[in-house]
mmCIF file of C-alpha atoms and ligand atoms in Angstrom:
data_model
loop_
_atom_site.group_PDB
_atom_site.id
_atom_site.type_symbol
_atom_site.label_atom_id
_atom_site.label_comp_id
_atom_site.label_asym_id
_atom_site.label_seq_id
_atom_site.Cartn_x
_atom_site.Cartn_y
_atom_site.Cartn_z
ATOM 1 C CA MET A 1 115.294 109.210 90.133
ATOM 2 C CA MET A 2 114.437 105.564 88.321
ATOM 3 C CA SER A 3 111.374 106.273 86.106
ATOM 4 C CA ARG A 4 108.238 105.233 87.650
ATOM 5 C CA PHE A 5 105.608 102.062 86.409
ATOM 6 C CA SER A 6 102.437 101.442 86.049
ATOM 7 C CA THR A 7 102.519 97.328 86.133
ATOM 8 C CA LEU A 8 104.963 94.791 88.062
ATOM 9 C CA SER A 9 103.598 91.237 86.774
ATOM 10 C CA LEU A 10 104.696 87.977 88.111
ATOM 11 C CA ASP A 11 104.732 85.331 85.685
ATOM 12 C CA LYS A 12 104.719 81.715 87.588
ATOM 13 C CA VAL A 13 107.503 82.995 89.116
ATOM 14 C CA SER A 14 109.264 80.543 90.633
ATOM 15 C CA ARG A 15 112.214 78.984 92.819
ATOM 16 C CA SER A 16 113.196 74.998 94.003
ATOM 17 C CA PHE A 17 116.357 74.776 96.019
ATOM 18 C CA GLY A 18 117.009 71.708 93.860
ATOM 19 C CA ARG A 19 114.215 68.815 94.936
ATOM 20 C CA HIS A 20 112.622 71.741 97.351
ATOM 21 C CA ALA A 21 110.111 74.379 95.331
ATOM 22 C CA ALA A 22 110.490 77.662 98.099
ATOM 23 C CA LEU A 23 107.888 79.414 95.175
ATOM 24 C CA ARG A 24 105.162 78.169 93.033
ATOM 25 C CA GLU A 25 104.210 79.656 90.109
ATOM 26 C CA LEU A 26 103.038 82.874 91.608
ATOM 27 C CA GLU A 27 100.493 85.022 89.351
ATOM 28 C CA LEU A 28 100.534 88.922 90.463
ATOM 29 C CA GLU A 29 100.507 91.676 89.636
ATOM 30 C CA ILE A 30 101.280 95.210 91.935
ATOM 31 C CA ARG A 31 99.269 98.825 90.460
ATOM 32 C CA GLY A 32 101.983 101.344 91.166
ATOM 33 C CA GLY A 33 102.205 103.038 94.094
ATOM 34 C CA GLU A 34 100.042 100.534 95.876
ATOM 35 C CA PHE A 35 101.243 97.908 99.267
ATOM 36 C CA VAL A 36 101.750 94.572 98.693
ATOM 37 C CA ALA A 37 102.133 92.982 101.835
ATOM 38 C CA LEU A 38 103.070 88.740 101.700
ATOM 39 C CA LEU A 39 101.698 87.061 104.071
ATOM 40 C CA GLY A 40 102.917 83.702 105.612
ATOM 41 C CA PRO A 41 104.495 81.516 108.559
ATOM 42 C CA SER A 42 108.282 80.718 108.343
ATOM 43 C CA GLY A 43 108.999 78.362 105.541
ATOM 44 C CA CYS A 44 105.980 80.001 103.096
ATOM 45 C CA GLY A 45 108.163 80.875 100.876
ATOM 46 C CA LYS A 46 107.752 84.948 101.075
ATOM 47 C CA SER A 47 111.530 85.749 101.686
ATOM 48 C CA THR A 48 112.386 83.926 98.556
ATOM 49 C CA ALA A 49 109.539 85.817 96.666
ATOM 50 C CA LEU A 50 111.401 89.624 97.221
ATOM 51 C CA ASN A 51 114.654 87.686 96.737
ATOM 52 C CA CYS A 52 113.393 86.517 93.878
ATOM 53 C CA LEU A 53 112.285 90.232 92.890
ATOM 54 C CA ALA A 54 114.967 91.721 94.489
ATOM 55 C CA GLY A 55 117.612 90.013 91.814
ATOM 56 C CA LEU A 56 119.135 87.943 94.950
ATOM 57 C CA LEU A 57 118.053 84.670 93.616
ATOM 58 C CA PRO A 58 117.824 83.768 89.894
ATOM 59 C CA LEU A 59 113.991 82.290 89.122
ATOM 60 C CA THR A 60 114.062 78.724 88.609
ATOM 61 C CA GLY A 61 110.855 79.498 86.209
ATOM 62 C CA GLY A 62 108.459 82.500 85.210
ATOM 63 C CA ALA A 63 108.669 86.103 84.817
ATOM 64 C CA ILE A 64 109.241 89.263 86.077
ATOM 65 C CA ARG A 65 108.251 92.308 83.837
ATOM 66 C CA LEU A 66 108.215 96.038 84.611
ATOM 67 C CA ASP A 67 105.552 97.577 82.814
ATOM 68 C CA ASP A 68 106.638 95.759 79.408
ATOM 69 C CA GLU A 69 110.614 95.427 80.625
ATOM 70 C CA ARG A 70 111.494 91.756 81.679
ATOM 71 C CA ILE A 71 113.854 92.829 84.897
ATOM 72 C CA ASP A 72 114.396 89.169 86.026
ATOM 73 C CA ARG A 73 117.271 89.031 84.776
ATOM 74 C CA ILE A 74 118.826 92.320 85.762
ATOM 75 C CA ALA A 75 121.758 92.290 88.057
ATOM 76 C CA PRO A 76 120.422 93.619 91.255
ATOM 77 C CA GLU A 77 121.605 96.818 92.312
ATOM 78 C CA ARG A 78 120.503 97.390 88.346
ATOM 79 C CA ARG A 79 116.628 97.028 89.410
ATOM 80 C CA GLY A 80 116.362 100.585 90.777
ATOM 81 C CA PHE A 81 114.658 99.057 94.191
ATOM 82 C CA GLY A 82 114.881 99.825 97.419
ATOM 83 C CA MET A 83 115.584 97.218 100.929
ATOM 84 C CA VAL A 84 114.497 97.834 104.455
ATOM 85 C CA PHE A 85 116.038 94.078 105.845
ATOM 86 C CA GLN A 86 115.524 92.877 109.434
ATOM 87 C CA SER A 87 119.319 93.287 109.944
ATOM 88 C CA TYR A 88 119.139 97.030 109.210
ATOM 89 C CA ALA A 89 122.763 96.037 108.076
ATOM 90 C CA LEU A 90 124.145 100.048 108.743
ATOM 91 C CA PHE A 91 127.916 100.553 107.891
ATOM 92 C CA PRO A 92 128.551 101.900 111.838
ATOM 93 C CA HIS A 93 131.040 103.697 111.301
ATOM 94 C CA LEU A 94 129.852 106.012 108.950
ATOM 95 C CA THR A 95 127.229 109.061 110.913
ATOM 96 C CA VAL A 96 123.666 108.743 109.999
ATOM 97 C CA ARG A 97 123.487 111.351 107.484
ATOM 98 C CA GLY A 98 126.373 109.053 106.100
ATOM 99 C CA ASN A 99 124.394 105.842 105.811
ATOM 100 C CA VAL A 100 122.010 108.002 104.378
ATOM 101 C CA ALA A 101 123.715 109.633 102.047
ATOM 102 C CA PHE A 102 126.142 107.134 101.556
ATOM 103 C CA GLY A 103 123.420 105.284 98.322
ATOM 104 C CA LEU A 104 122.979 109.241 97.040
ATOM 105 C CA LYS A 105 126.697 109.611 96.158
ATOM 106 C CA MET A 106 127.729 105.851 94.532
ATOM 107 C CA ALA A 107 124.647 107.537 92.554
ATOM 108 C CA LYS A 108 126.984 110.350 91.681
ATOM 109 C CA VAL A 109 124.252 113.060 92.758
ATOM 110 C CA PRO A 110 125.872 116.681 92.408
ATOM 111 C CA LYS A 111 127.160 117.047 96.699
ATOM 112 C CA ALA A 112 124.539 119.825 97.244
ATOM 113 C CA ASP A 113 121.642 117.906 95.441
ATOM 114 C CA ILE A 114 123.312 114.987 98.382
ATOM 115 C CA ALA A 115 123.022 117.148 101.259
ATOM 116 C CA ARG A 116 119.721 118.820 100.769
ATOM 117 C CA ARG A 117 118.087 115.091 99.991
ATOM 118 C CA ALA A 118 119.187 113.282 102.753
ATOM 119 C CA ASP A 119 118.541 116.381 105.304
ATOM 120 C CA ARG A 120 114.562 115.759 103.674
ATOM 121 C CA ALA A 121 115.224 111.727 104.223
ATOM 122 C CA LEU A 122 115.563 111.911 107.499
ATOM 123 C CA GLU A 123 113.721 114.812 108.441
ATOM 124 C CA MET A 124 110.740 112.190 106.900
ATOM 125 C CA VAL A 125 112.252 109.442 109.659
ATOM 126 C CA GLN A 126 111.811 112.184 112.144
ATOM 127 C CA LEU A 127 115.668 111.706 113.094
ATOM 128 C CA THR A 128 116.769 115.431 112.157
ATOM 129 C CA GLU A 129 118.084 116.115 115.589
ATOM 130 C CA HIS A 130 120.375 112.845 115.281
ATOM 131 C CA ALA A 131 122.258 112.685 112.143
ATOM 132 C CA HIS A 132 125.167 113.192 113.112
ATOM 133 C CA LYS A 133 125.497 110.270 115.199
ATOM 134 C CA ARG A 134 127.062 106.941 114.588
ATOM 135 C CA PRO A 135 124.552 103.607 113.730
ATOM 136 C CA GLY A 136 125.387 102.401 117.431
ATOM 137 C CA GLN A 137 124.222 105.514 119.453
ATOM 138 C CA LEU A 138 120.662 104.767 118.036
ATOM 139 C CA SER A 139 118.140 103.242 120.177
ATOM 140 C CA GLY A 140 117.199 99.951 117.523
ATOM 141 C CA GLY A 141 113.888 101.816 116.135
ATOM 142 C CA GLN A 142 116.483 104.483 115.840
ATOM 143 C CA GLN A 143 118.151 102.078 113.458
ATOM 144 C CA GLN A 144 115.490 101.040 111.957
ATOM 145 C CA ARG A 145 114.649 104.679 110.281
ATOM 146 C CA VAL A 146 117.943 105.631 109.366
ATOM 147 C CA ALA A 147 117.806 101.998 107.031
ATOM 148 C CA ILE A 148 114.155 102.804 105.962
ATOM 149 C CA ALA A 149 116.036 106.191 105.370
ATOM 150 C CA ARG A 150 118.534 105.399 103.289
ATOM 151 C CA ALA A 151 115.831 102.810 100.845
ATOM 152 C CA ILE A 152 113.688 105.912 100.445
ATOM 153 C CA VAL A 153 116.095 108.873 99.936
ATOM 154 C CA LEU A 154 117.005 106.964 96.277
ATOM 155 C CA GLU A 155 113.702 107.152 95.868
ATOM 156 C CA PRO A 156 113.235 104.400 94.301
ATOM 157 C CA ARG A 157 110.660 102.875 91.738
ATOM 158 C CA LEU A 158 110.218 99.438 94.308
ATOM 159 C CA VAL A 159 110.633 98.995 97.963
ATOM 160 C CA LEU A 160 111.307 95.828 98.978
ATOM 161 C CA MET A 161 110.856 95.313 102.906
ATOM 162 C CA ASP A 162 111.448 91.290 104.612
ATOM 163 C CA GLU A 163 109.922 92.133 108.314
ATOM 164 C CA PRO A 164 111.940 95.326 109.127
ATOM 165 C CA LEU A 165 110.349 95.555 112.376
ATOM 166 C CA SER A 166 110.974 91.759 113.791
ATOM 167 C CA ASN A 167 113.483 92.715 116.109
ATOM 168 C CA LEU A 168 111.535 96.407 117.795
ATOM 169 C CA ASP A 169 110.183 95.442 120.741
ATOM 170 C CA ALA A 170 106.354 95.746 121.041
ATOM 171 C CA SER A 171 105.582 99.356 121.104
ATOM 172 C CA LEU A 172 107.698 100.445 118.763
ATOM 173 C CA ARG A 173 106.393 98.034 116.378
ATOM 174 C CA LEU A 174 103.272 99.969 116.945
ATOM 175 C CA GLU A 175 104.999 103.195 116.327
ATOM 176 C CA MET A 176 107.062 102.009 113.319
ATOM 177 C CA ARG A 177 104.452 100.372 112.153
ATOM 178 C CA THR A 178 102.214 104.000 111.749
ATOM 179 C CA GLU A 179 105.051 105.584 110.361
ATOM 180 C CA ILE A 180 105.863 102.915 107.395
ATOM 181 C CA ARG A 181 102.386 103.748 106.388
ATOM 182 C CA ARG A 182 102.872 107.640 106.966
ATOM 183 C CA LEU A 183 105.560 106.951 104.598
ATOM 184 C CA HIS A 184 103.681 105.588 101.598
ATOM 185 C CA GLN A 185 100.946 107.142 101.873
ATOM 186 C CA SER A 186 103.176 111.138 101.880
ATOM 187 C CA LEU A 187 105.555 109.156 99.283
ATOM 188 C CA GLY A 188 103.696 107.102 96.886
ATOM 189 C CA LEU A 189 107.113 104.725 96.757
ATOM 190 C CA THR A 190 105.407 101.053 95.392
ATOM 191 C CA THR A 191 106.651 98.633 98.016
ATOM 192 C CA VAL A 192 106.713 94.981 98.295
ATOM 193 C CA TYR A 193 106.510 94.214 102.365
ATOM 194 C CA VAL A 194 107.268 90.730 103.569
ATOM 195 C CA THR A 195 105.375 89.923 107.197
ATOM 196 C CA HIS A 196 104.397 86.273 109.073
ATOM 197 C CA ASP A 197 102.537 88.719 111.456
ATOM 198 C CA GLN A 198 98.289 89.103 110.355
ATOM 199 C CA GLU A 199 97.701 92.224 112.058
ATOM 200 C CA GLU A 200 101.054 94.783 110.370
ATOM 201 C CA ALA A 201 100.142 93.043 107.103
ATOM 202 C CA LEU A 202 96.102 94.156 107.630
ATOM 203 C CA SER A 203 96.396 97.247 108.843
ATOM 204 C CA LEU A 204 99.415 97.932 106.058
ATOM 205 C CA ALA A 205 98.515 96.846 103.119
ATOM 206 C CA ASP A 206 96.397 97.702 100.146
ATOM 207 C CA ARG A 207 96.517 94.141 99.669
ATOM 208 C CA LEU A 208 97.899 91.008 101.183
ATOM 209 C CA VAL A 209 99.155 87.871 99.721
ATOM 210 C CA VAL A 210 98.473 84.739 101.260
ATOM 211 C CA LEU A 211 101.155 82.171 101.064
ATOM 212 C CA ARG A 212 101.512 78.208 101.853
ATOM 213 C CA ASP A 213 104.622 76.079 101.320
ATOM 214 C CA GLY A 214 104.937 78.423 98.226
ATOM 215 C CA ILE A 215 101.721 78.349 96.937
ATOM 216 C CA MET A 216 99.893 81.478 96.555
ATOM 217 C CA GLN A 217 96.440 80.885 98.752
ATOM 218 C CA GLN A 218 94.577 84.767 98.424
ATOM 219 C CA VAL A 219 94.725 87.986 97.005
ATOM 220 C CA GLY A 220 92.743 90.611 98.166
ATOM 221 C CA THR A 221 92.565 94.049 100.645
ATOM 222 C CA PRO A 222 92.650 93.624 104.334
ATOM 223 C CA GLU A 223 88.805 93.193 104.308
ATOM 224 C CA GLU A 224 88.206 90.211 102.126
ATOM 225 C CA VAL A 225 90.754 88.490 103.356
ATOM 226 C CA TYR A 226 90.175 89.531 106.684
ATOM 227 C CA GLY A 227 85.944 88.965 105.600
ATOM 228 C CA ARG A 228 86.208 86.185 102.991
ATOM 229 C CA PRO A 229 89.021 83.605 104.019
ATOM 230 C CA ALA A 230 89.720 81.415 101.044
ATOM 231 C CA ASN A 231 89.744 77.690 102.700
ATOM 232 C CA ARG A 232 91.061 76.810 105.765
ATOM 233 C CA TYR A 233 94.797 77.904 105.499
ATOM 234 C CA VAL A 234 93.729 81.308 105.082
ATOM 235 C CA ALA A 235 91.128 82.014 108.060
ATOM 236 C CA GLY A 236 93.484 80.066 110.292
ATOM 237 C CA PHE A 237 95.963 82.857 109.811
ATOM 238 C CA MET A 238 93.064 85.215 110.606
ATOM 239 C CA GLY A 239 92.137 85.225 114.081
ATOM 240 C CA TYR A 240 90.063 82.333 112.818
ATOM 241 C CA ARG A 241 91.391 79.970 116.242
ATOM 242 C CA ASN A 242 88.545 77.911 116.613
ATOM 243 C CA MET A 243 88.745 74.546 113.775
ATOM 244 C CA LEU A 244 85.929 72.561 114.969
ATOM 245 C CA ASP A 245 85.528 68.766 113.541
ATOM 246 C CA VAL A 246 81.393 69.216 113.032
ATOM 247 C CA THR A 247 78.909 66.880 110.909
ATOM 248 C CA VAL A 248 76.697 68.704 108.420
ATOM 249 C CA ALA A 249 72.642 68.114 109.127
ATOM 250 C CA SER A 250 71.847 69.924 106.601
ATOM 251 C CA ALA A 251 72.274 73.017 104.388
ATOM 252 C CA THR A 252 69.427 75.266 102.892
ATOM 253 C CA GLY A 253 72.017 77.201 99.816
ATOM 254 C CA ASP A 254 74.519 78.325 101.817
ATOM 255 C CA ARG A 255 73.541 78.423 105.773
ATOM 256 C CA LEU A 256 74.547 75.221 106.740
ATOM 257 C CA SER A 257 73.211 73.538 110.438
ATOM 258 C CA LEU A 258 75.842 71.737 111.693
ATOM 259 C CA ARG A 259 75.516 69.035 114.776
ATOM 260 C CA PHE A 260 79.022 67.710 117.385
ATOM 261 C CA ALA A 261 79.547 67.876 120.513
ATOM 262 C CA ASP A 262 75.691 67.743 121.787
ATOM 263 C CA ALA A 263 75.541 71.135 119.856
ATOM 264 C CA GLN A 264 73.506 72.870 117.555
ATOM 265 C CA LEU A 265 75.193 75.275 115.162
ATOM 266 C CA THR A 266 74.414 77.291 112.246
ATOM 267 C CA GLY A 267 77.290 77.783 110.003
ATOM 268 C CA LEU A 268 78.040 79.751 106.121
ATOM 269 C CA ASP A 269 78.971 76.813 103.492
ATOM 270 C CA ARG A 270 82.465 78.292 101.780
ATOM 271 C CA ASP A 271 83.355 75.226 100.228
ATOM 272 C CA ALA A 272 79.826 73.209 98.639
ATOM 273 C CA LEU A 273 79.534 70.871 101.092
ATOM 274 C CA ALA A 274 76.685 67.934 101.599
ATOM 275 C CA ALA A 275 74.324 67.114 103.904
ATOM 276 C CA GLY A 276 75.711 64.178 105.810
ATOM 277 C CA GLY A 277 79.276 65.576 105.580
ATOM 278 C CA ARG A 278 81.983 66.456 107.412
ATOM 279 C CA GLY A 279 83.434 69.276 107.814
ATOM 280 C CA VAL A 280 85.133 72.012 110.260
ATOM 281 C CA ALA A 281 83.922 75.731 111.903
ATOM 282 C CA ALA A 282 86.493 78.402 111.600
ATOM 283 C CA ILE A 283 85.374 80.630 114.595
ATOM 284 C CA ARG A 284 87.411 83.966 116.106
ATOM 285 C CA PRO A 285 87.599 83.587 119.606
ATOM 286 C CA GLU A 286 85.265 87.224 119.524
ATOM 287 C CA ASP A 287 82.839 85.609 118.234
ATOM 288 C CA LEU A 288 82.110 83.149 121.028
ATOM 289 C CA ASP A 289 78.942 84.704 123.718
ATOM 290 C CA VAL A 290 77.530 83.327 126.671
ATOM 291 C CA ALA A 291 74.784 81.787 125.236
ATOM 292 C CA GLY A 292 71.380 84.383 126.376
ATOM 293 C CA GLU A 293 74.128 87.682 124.630
ATOM 294 C CA ASN A 294 73.461 85.528 121.542
ATOM 295 C CA ALA A 295 70.327 83.215 119.457
ATOM 296 C CA GLY A 296 73.031 81.920 116.896
ATOM 297 C CA GLY A 297 73.201 78.099 118.275
ATOM 298 C CA ARG A 298 73.543 75.978 121.458
ATOM 299 C CA ILE A 299 77.270 74.511 122.462
ATOM 300 C CA PRO A 300 77.563 73.210 126.089
ATOM 301 C CA ALA A 301 81.020 73.680 127.265
ATOM 302 C CA CYS A 302 82.671 73.784 130.407
ATOM 303 C CA ILE A 303 85.862 76.119 131.182
ATOM 304 C CA GLU A 304 89.671 74.790 131.662
ATOM 305 C CA VAL A 305 91.158 77.763 131.945
ATOM 306 C CA VAL A 306 90.377 81.460 132.197
ATOM 307 C CA GLU A 307 92.945 84.383 132.135
ATOM 308 C CA TYR A 308 91.912 87.841 132.725
ATOM 309 C CA HIS A 309 92.971 89.865 129.607
ATOM 310 C CA GLY A 310 92.039 93.494 130.999
ATOM 311 C CA ARG A 311 88.807 94.242 130.296
ATOM 312 C CA GLU A 312 87.695 91.071 128.670
ATOM 313 C CA LEU A 313 88.970 87.295 130.264
ATOM 314 C CA ALA A 314 90.458 84.412 127.948
ATOM 315 C CA VAL A 315 88.464 81.405 128.760
ATOM 316 C CA GLN A 316 89.691 77.873 127.084
ATOM 317 C CA ALA A 317 86.915 75.027 127.817
ATOM 318 C CA ARG A 318 86.021 71.971 126.786
ATOM 319 C CA LEU A 319 83.048 70.640 124.243
ATOM 320 C CA SER A 320 81.580 67.208 125.466
ATOM 321 C CA ASP A 321 83.721 65.732 122.451
ATOM 322 C CA GLY A 322 86.444 66.154 123.350
ATOM 323 C CA GLN A 323 87.027 69.379 121.146
ATOM 324 C CA GLN A 324 88.663 72.771 122.776
ATOM 325 C CA VAL A 325 87.366 76.059 122.061
ATOM 326 C CA HIS A 326 88.820 79.640 122.918
ATOM 327 C CA PHE A 327 86.008 82.567 123.656
ATOM 328 C CA ARG A 328 86.187 85.880 125.728
ATOM 329 C CA THR A 329 83.801 87.667 127.624
ATOM 330 C CA GLY A 330 83.387 90.132 129.401
ATOM 331 C CA GLY A 331 81.099 88.507 132.301
ATOM 332 C CA ARG A 332 83.256 86.657 135.412
ATOM 333 C CA LEU A 333 83.408 82.624 134.951
ATOM 334 C CA ALA A 334 85.975 80.332 136.878
ATOM 335 C CA PRO A 335 87.451 76.459 136.009
ATOM 336 C CA GLY A 336 84.700 74.391 136.058
ATOM 337 C CA ASP A 337 81.997 76.180 135.217
ATOM 338 C CA ARG A 338 79.985 75.168 132.340
ATOM 339 C CA VAL A 339 78.035 77.600 129.575
ATOM 340 C CA ASP A 340 76.103 77.643 126.764
ATOM 341 C CA LEU A 341 77.937 79.299 123.923
ATOM 342 C CA ALA A 342 76.768 81.108 120.508
ATOM 343 C CA ALA A 343 77.722 82.370 117.911
ATOM 344 C CA ALA A 344 75.658 84.412 114.804
ATOM 345 C CA PRO A 345 75.590 82.249 111.641
ATOM 346 C CA GLU A 346 77.858 84.562 109.516
ATOM 347 C CA ARG A 347 80.428 83.985 111.778
ATOM 348 C CA VAL A 348 80.738 80.632 111.830
ATOM 349 C CA LEU A 349 82.007 79.620 108.340
ATOM 350 C CA VAL A 350 82.642 75.893 107.128
ATOM 351 C CA PHE A 351 84.691 74.637 104.957
ATOM 352 C CA ALA A 352 85.483 70.967 104.185
ATOM 353 C CA PRO A 353 87.724 69.064 105.883
ATOM 354 C CA GLU A 354 91.805 69.538 105.641
ATOM 355 C CA GLY A 355 93.011 67.322 102.941
ATOM 356 C CA GLU A 356 89.317 66.490 101.341
ATOM 357 C CA ARG A 357 89.629 69.717 99.070
ATOM 358 C CA PRO A 358 91.623 71.933 97.479
ATOM 359 C CA PRO A 359 92.262 75.007 98.744
ATOM 360 C CA GLU A 360 89.479 77.029 97.235
ATOM 361 C CA PRO A 361 90.442 80.111 94.215
ATOM 362 C CA VAL A 362 89.762 83.044 94.858
ATOM 363 C CA GLU A 363 87.776 85.142 92.509
ATOM 364 C CA ASP A 364 87.913 88.582 94.453
ATOM 365 C CA VAL A 365 90.655 90.331 92.028
ATOM 366 C CA PRO A 366 89.656 89.870 88.585
ATOM 367 C CA ARG A 367 93.864 88.797 87.114
ATOM 368 C CA GLN A 368 95.047 87.730 90.038
ATOM 369 C CA LYS A 369 94.453 83.791 90.849
ATOM 370 C CA ALA A 370 95.335 81.569 93.356
ATOM 371 C CA VAL A 371 97.999 78.657 92.160
ATOM 372 C CA THR A 372 97.024 75.312 92.840
ATOM 373 C CA SER A 373 98.491 72.981 91.480
HETATM 374 P P1 ATP B 401 110.663 83.054 107.252
HETATM 375 O O1 ATP B 401 110.107 84.169 107.218
HETATM 376 O O2 ATP B 401 111.407 82.389 108.571
HETATM 377 O O3 ATP B 401 112.237 83.642 106.642
HETATM 378 P P2 ATP B 401 109.953 82.070 104.292
HETATM 379 O O4 ATP B 401 108.254 81.642 104.309
HETATM 380 O O5 ATP B 401 110.719 84.039 104.682
HETATM 381 O O6 ATP B 401 110.041 81.969 106.250
HETATM 382 P P3 ATP B 401 111.724 81.400 102.600
HETATM 383 O O7 ATP B 401 113.015 81.747 103.368
HETATM 384 O O8 ATP B 401 111.375 82.489 101.561
HETATM 385 O O9 ATP B 401 110.367 81.488 104.007
HETATM 386 O O10 ATP B 401 112.080 79.963 102.756
HETATM 387 C C1 ATP B 401 110.891 78.689 102.149
HETATM 388 C C2 ATP B 401 111.608 77.508 101.993
HETATM 389 O O11 ATP B 401 112.858 77.155 101.260
HETATM 390 C C3 ATP B 401 111.944 76.879 103.323
HETATM 391 O O12 ATP B 401 111.090 75.493 103.339
HETATM 392 C C4 ATP B 401 113.201 77.083 103.423
HETATM 393 O O13 ATP B 401 114.118 76.521 103.850
HETATM 394 C C5 ATP B 401 113.636 76.094 101.566
HETATM 395 N N1 ATP B 401 114.893 77.526 101.499
HETATM 396 C C6 ATP B 401 115.346 79.225 102.257
HETATM 397 N N2 ATP B 401 116.212 79.052 101.207
HETATM 398 C C7 ATP B 401 116.808 78.377 101.142
HETATM 399 C C8 ATP B 401 117.788 77.417 100.285
HETATM 400 N N3 ATP B 401 119.212 78.861 100.337
HETATM 401 N N4 ATP B 401 118.072 76.413 100.067
HETATM 402 C C9 ATP B 401 118.047 75.537 100.518
HETATM 403 N N5 ATP B 401 116.788 75.933 101.442
HETATM 404 C C10 ATP B 401 116.167 77.089 100.828
#
C-alpha cells in the first residue's frame, strides 16, 4: 500500500489549452480521508482539474504537493492513485475477478494475497457471485462496481472519480451513490469526485468546490454551499431557480426591502447593495408560498403552466412586469388563476446584477480562497 498523506495541496494550479485557460490558479487543500466534489456545468474545468491531479495533463502553472512531496511532474502510474471514469474501461476478455486482480498482478503482489484482496474488494462492492462472469454479461451498474473494485483493491492514497454514475439510469444512480458513500466511510480513502450534478455532490462530499470557467467560485461543506451560496452563479447551481430583477427600495442592516412588478418583498443582502440600486433576488421554487401561508411580502402573479408532481404541483407564473417565476404548492391552481406569492426574508438572497461586481470571495473555510482574477 502507498503511504497515506495528511494534505494534498493544489497551489495556483493552472492549465491552458493554447490561449484558452481551462483552469485558473486553483487553490485547494484536501485533507487525507476527505471526500471532495468538484462541481460545475460542462466546460467549467472540472475534468481538467482531475486530469491534472491524475497526471494525465501536465500543468501550465502552479504546483501539486502531497504533504511535502511535489508530485505534479511524476508520471501518472507512479502517483499511486486509483481512477474511476465515466466509461468503465474494463478488459472485456477478463472475468470480473480478473479485472479486479489485474492491477495487483502488475504491482507484483504475491499470488495468495491477490486472491484474498480481489475477493475482499468484490465483496465490498457486492459482486462476489458475479466474479466468474465477463463484463459483457453484467449490467451498467455492476460494471461500474467492477471499475470501483478495481480502483480500491490497490488501496490507493487518492481515488479520482470522473462522473462515474452518469451512464446509469436514475434509480441505479441513487443506489450506486449510497454504495460509493458507504465504501468511502468504511475505507476512508481520500476521494476527489467530479460531477455536474449538485444533488450528487451535496449527498456524497464532505466539501464541495464549485467551478466556473476554470475559476473557483466557492469551497465549503454541503451545508455552507447550499445554505450560503457565495454568489449568484453558485446560487443558480444550488437550486435558486428564480432570479428576479429587483430594485432596492431601502436597506436596514443586511435586510433589503425590494420593489418590482407591483410586489413587495424583503431579502438578505449578499453583495453590500445600496438603496436605489438594482439587484437580483434569488429564490428557490420550494421557498415561494402562496400568500396566506407566509407573511413575507406579496408578489402578485398569474398562473401560466401547472405540472402535476404527485404530492405537489410545480407551477410557472408570470409577474406584471413580464418576469417568470417558478414555485411549488400543495394547493389546487389552474392556468389563468391569480395568486399572491410570498417568501420568508431569509430565503431570499439578493445579489448584485451579473457583471456589476466580481464574485464574492469566500470566507467560510480558512486557508481556502476563491480566485477572482
Ligand atoms: P465536461 O463535464 O463537459 O467534461 P468539464 O467541466 O469537465 O466539462 P473540461 O473538460 O475540464 O470541462 O474543459 C474545460 C475547458 O477546456 C473547456 O472549455 C474545454 O473545451 C477545454 N478543453 C478541455 N480539454 C481540451 C483539449 N484537450 N484541448 C483544447 N481545449 C480543451
